[in-house]
Structures are given as C-alpha cells and as structure tokens.
Coordinates of C-alpha atoms in Angstrom, one line a residue:
Chain A
G1 CA 7.6 -14.6 -0.8
Q2 CA 5.9 -14.5 2.7
Q3 CA 2.1 -14.0 2.3
V4 CA -0.3 -12.6 4.8
M5 CA -4.1 -13.7 4.3
Q6 CA -6.6 -11.2 5.5
I7 CA -10.2 -11.8 6.1
P8 CA -13.0 -10.9 5.6
Q9 CA -12.7 -9.4 2.2
Y10 CA -15.8 -7.4 2.5
Q11 CA -17.7 -6.1 5.7
H12 CA -20.8 -4.1 5.9
V13 CA -22.0 -2.8 9.1
Q14 CA -24.5 -0.3 10.6
E15 CA -23.0 2.8 12.0
G16 CA -22.4 2.2 15.7
E17 CA -21.7 -1.5 15.3
D18 CA -18.1 -2.8 16.0
F19 CA -15.8 -4.1 13.2
T20 CA -12.8 -6.5 13.0
T21 CA -10.4 -7.5 10.4
Y22 CA -7.9 -10.4 10.7
C23 CA -4.5 -10.9 9.1
N24 CA -3.0 -14.3 9.4
S25 CA 0.3 -15.9 8.3
S26 CA 1.6 -19.5 8.2
T27 CA 4.9 -18.3 9.3
T28 CA 6.2 -16.0 12.0
L29 CA 6.0 -12.3 11.1
S30 CA 8.8 -9.9 12.4
N31 CA 6.3 -7.1 12.3
I32 CA 2.8 -6.1 10.9
Q33 CA 1.8 -2.8 9.5
W34 CA -1.7 -1.5 9.1
Y35 CA -2.9 1.0 6.5
K36 CA -6.1 2.5 5.5
Q37 CA -7.2 3.6 2.0
R38 CA -10.3 5.7 1.7
P39 CA -12.4 5.2 -1.7
G40 CA -10.5 7.0 -4.3
G41 CA -7.6 7.8 -2.0
H42 CA -4.2 6.4 -1.3
P43 CA -3.0 4.1 1.6
V44 CA -2.3 5.9 4.8
F45 CA -0.1 4.4 7.6
L46 CA -1.9 3.5 10.8
I47 CA 0.5 1.6 13.1
Q48 CA 3.2 -1.0 13.1
L49 CA 3.4 -3.8 15.8
V50 CA 6.5 -5.7 16.4
K51 CA 6.3 -7.4 19.8
S52 CA 4.6 -10.7 20.6
G53 CA 1.2 -9.9 22.2
E54 CA 1.4 -6.3 21.5
V55 CA -1.9 -4.3 21.8
K56 CA -2.0 -0.7 20.7
K57 CA -4.9 1.8 20.6
Q58 CA -5.7 4.9 18.7
K59 CA -9.0 6.3 19.8
R60 CA -11.7 3.8 18.6
L61 CA -9.1 1.4 16.9
T62 CA -7.4 -1.5 18.6
F63 CA -4.5 -3.3 17.1
Q64 CA -3.3 -6.6 18.2
F65 CA -0.4 -8.8 17.4
G66 CA -0.7 -12.5 18.5
E67 CA 1.5 -14.2 20.9
A68 CA 3.1 -16.3 18.3
K69 CA 3.5 -13.5 15.9
K70 CA 1.4 -15.3 13.2
N71 CA -1.6 -13.1 13.3
S72 CA -2.9 -9.8 14.0
S73 CA -6.3 -8.0 14.2
L74 CA -7.7 -4.4 13.9
H75 CA -10.8 -3.7 15.7
I76 CA -12.9 -0.8 15.5
T77 CA -15.5 0.2 18.2
A78 CA -18.7 1.9 17.3
T79 CA -18.1 2.5 13.5
Q80 CA -18.6 5.9 12.0
T81 CA -19.2 6.8 8.4
T82 CA -15.7 8.2 8.3
D83 CA -14.3 4.6 9.0
V84 CA -15.3 3.6 5.4
G85 CA -12.5 2.3 3.4
T86 CA -10.2 -0.5 2.7
Y87 CA -7.8 -1.8 5.5
F88 CA -4.7 -3.4 4.7
C89 CA -2.1 -5.4 6.8
G90 CA 1.4 -6.0 5.7
Q91 CA 4.8 -7.2 6.7
R92 CA 7.7 -5.0 6.1
G93 CA 10.8 -7.1 5.2
G94 CA 11.1 -10.5 3.8
G95 CA 12.1 -11.8 0.5
G96 CA 15.7 -10.7 1.4
S97 CA 15.0 -7.0 1.5
N98 CA 14.1 -5.1 4.6
Y99 CA 12.5 -2.4 2.5
K100 CA 9.7 -4.7 0.9
L101 CA 6.2 -4.5 2.2
T102 CA 4.0 -7.3 1.3
F103 CA 0.3 -6.4 1.6
G104 CA -2.6 -8.8 2.4
K105 CA -5.6 -8.3 0.0
G106 CA -7.3 -5.9 2.3
T107 CA -10.8 -5.7 3.9
L108 CA -13.3 -3.2 2.4
L109 CA -15.5 -1.8 5.2
T110 CA -18.8 -0.1 4.4
V111 CA -20.8 1.6 6.9
N112 CA -24.5 2.3 6.6
P113 CA -25.6 5.7 8.3
Chain B
D1 CA 2.7 21.0 0.9
T2 CA 2.3 17.8 -0.7
A3 CA 4.7 15.1 0.6
V4 CA 4.6 12.6 -2.2
S5 CA 3.2 13.8 -5.3
Q6 CA 2.7 12.1 -8.7
T7 CA 1.9 13.3 -12.3
P8 CA -0.4 12.8 -14.1
K9 CA -3.3 12.0 -11.9
Y10 CA -5.1 10.3 -14.9
L11 CA -3.5 8.9 -17.9
V12 CA -5.7 7.3 -20.8
T13 CA -3.7 5.8 -23.7
Q14 CA -3.9 3.5 -26.6
M15 CA -2.4 0.1 -26.5
G16 CA 1.1 0.0 -27.8
N17 CA 1.9 3.6 -26.7
D18 CA 4.8 4.4 -24.4
K19 CA 4.1 6.5 -21.3
S20 CA 5.9 7.9 -18.2
I21 CA 4.7 8.6 -14.7
K22 CA 6.6 11.0 -12.4
C23 CA 6.9 11.0 -8.7
E24 CA 8.6 13.4 -6.4
Q25 CA 8.8 13.4 -2.4
N26 CA 9.9 16.5 -0.3
L27 CA 10.3 14.3 2.9
G28 CA 14.0 13.9 2.6
H29 CA 13.6 10.0 2.3
D30 CA 16.1 7.8 1.0
T31 CA 14.0 5.1 -0.2
M32 CA 11.2 5.3 -2.9
Y33 CA 8.8 2.7 -4.2
W34 CA 6.4 1.9 -7.1
Y35 CA 3.1 -0.1 -6.5
K36 CA 0.4 -1.3 -8.6
Q37 CA -3.1 -1.6 -7.5
D38 CA -5.4 -3.6 -9.7
S39 CA -9.1 -3.5 -10.1
K40 CA -9.5 -5.8 -7.1
K41 CA -7.6 -3.4 -5.0
F42 CA -4.6 -5.8 -4.6
L43 CA -1.6 -3.5 -3.8
K44 CA 1.8 -5.0 -5.1
I45 CA 5.2 -3.8 -5.0
M46 CA 6.9 -3.4 -8.3
F47 CA 10.2 -1.6 -7.6
S48 CA 12.1 0.1 -4.8
Y49 CA 15.2 2.5 -4.9
N50 CA 17.3 3.5 -2.1
N51 CA 19.6 6.4 -2.7
K52 CA 19.1 6.2 -6.3
E53 CA 20.1 2.4 -6.2
L54 CA 17.5 -0.3 -7.4
I55 CA 17.1 -2.5 -4.4
I56 CA 13.7 -4.3 -5.1
N57 CA 12.7 -5.6 -8.6
E58 CA 9.7 -7.8 -8.5
T59 CA 8.5 -9.9 -11.3
V60 CA 7.6 -7.2 -13.6
P61 CA 7.7 -7.2 -17.4
N62 CA 10.8 -5.5 -18.6
R63 CA 8.5 -3.0 -20.6
F64 CA 8.4 -1.2 -17.1
S65 CA 11.5 0.7 -16.3
P66 CA 12.0 2.8 -13.3
K67 CA 14.5 5.8 -13.1
S68 CA 15.6 7.7 -10.3
P69 CA 17.7 10.8 -11.2
D70 CA 18.0 11.7 -7.6
K71 CA 16.9 10.7 -4.2
A72 CA 13.6 12.9 -4.4
H73 CA 12.4 11.6 -7.8
L74 CA 11.4 8.1 -8.9
N75 CA 9.8 8.0 -12.3
L76 CA 8.3 5.0 -14.2
H77 CA 8.4 4.5 -17.9
I78 CA 6.2 1.8 -19.5
N79 CA 6.8 0.8 -23.1
S80 CA 4.2 -0.9 -25.4
L81 CA 1.2 -0.6 -23.2
E82 CA -1.1 -3.4 -22.9
L83 CA -4.7 -3.7 -21.6
G84 CA -3.7 -5.5 -18.5
D85 CA -1.6 -2.4 -17.5
S86 CA -4.5 -0.6 -16.8
A87 CA -4.3 -0.1 -12.9
V88 CA -3.6 2.4 -10.3
Y89 CA 0.2 3.1 -9.8
F90 CA 1.2 4.5 -6.4
C91 CA 4.4 6.0 -5.6
A92 CA 5.6 5.9 -2.0
S93 CA 8.7 6.8 0.1
S94 CA 9.9 6.0 3.5
R95 CA 12.9 6.7 5.8
S96 CA 12.4 3.7 8.1
D97 CA 9.2 1.9 9.0
E98 CA 6.3 4.0 7.8
Q99 CA 5.5 4.4 4.1
F100 CA 4.2 7.6 2.6
F101 CA 1.9 7.1 -0.5
G102 CA 1.4 9.5 -3.3
P103 CA -2.2 10.2 -4.4
G104 CA -1.9 7.6 -7.4
T105 CA -2.0 7.6 -11.0
R106 CA -4.9 5.8 -12.8
L107 CA -3.8 4.4 -16.1
T108 CA -6.3 3.3 -18.5
V109 CA -5.2 1.5 -21.6
L110 CA -7.7 1.2 -24.5

C-alpha cells in the first residue's frame, strides 16, 4: 500500500522555539490528515488537506499541502509545553478502500520548559 | 459523554489465553476500526467495518477475529495470545473524513 514517510522521528525543543514535521510520499496523495497523540493518550484529528498548495492555520499551527501533493508539513510557532506529543500524518483511502487511513510513523515532540 | 469507549483499559494475560476487547461509539457513525500501536508508536490499521460489514482486513493473523453485532459496537477477540500481541489497541469510528479514536486498551502478554 501507499506509504507516507515522516521526519524527523524525534524533535526536542525549548519552549518558545518553532517546530516543523514533514510528511513525504513518492506518489501523489489524494489527501493528507494530521493527528496529535498526547503521551498516554489517543490520536486526535487536527485537520485534513485535499487541495494542491493548500495552507490552513489553527492558532499557532500551520498546515501545508505541497503543490505536487506529494508532501505536507505541520509547523508550530512558539511551542508550549501543551504541544508535547506525537504528531502523525496519514492518507485516507488507497489500497482499494476509501476508508483506510495509512499513517506515517509519527514525530515525537518534547518541549523543555 | 464518551464518544468512543473501550473496555478494558488494561489487560494483562498469559500466553496462550483467549481474550476480548470491546468498543462502543455513540456518535451514530457507520464505520468502525481497530488499530494496533506497537512499542515504537507505529499505528497500523487491522480491520474496518461499515454498517456491520467487514470492509478492511489487513494482514492480521487469523487468531484475531473482529465482530460487529450492530453499527455502534465492534469487538475484537484474540485467540492463543502471543508475546508479540502486546501493544495498545485503539478502536475508532468515522462518518466521513475525521476518525474518532477510543482511549485504547493496553494489552500485555506475559
């Protein structure tokens, strides 16, 4: 099935620094979803992008979908300790099923207060 | 009110045992899922049901058997548990794009 590669695997920042995680695919993605999982918690949906070049913002979070729809990024401005967690990207659909969500391996963000 | 609930939250058992995990959603969604998250946090889909019909069945050992008695419930039964089955199992549901995850069941096989 189609795989999405996510980098970096880990990122440690000082509170107030910015953070970016990247999601890449060798083939065109029909959409990209982002989820956040707090330590000990469950994945929570953040956003879905479907259009080429799309940019969406949620407060300090900025999500981008590449022009070729082969990559996406999540950027957090001025991180806070509440941003700690693992951020997953994933594509919904593929493998013959519109319901299947294939996740990247995630980026674990830790924030030093 | 919990949208997607799972029981039990923790499950510790011996190798070779059979166990079940239950999931219920009160969101009125048609589609439900089971995911496995291993120790490296990799989240992988196992099964999906839509209106009680199996629509996704990934490469999962046949010791794992999902059952959906109705649209609001999706249970997971595991036979002859093995050490490698230790993981966190998440149930999820969706109507369209967004998936809502349950709190997870941490299964430890000794």
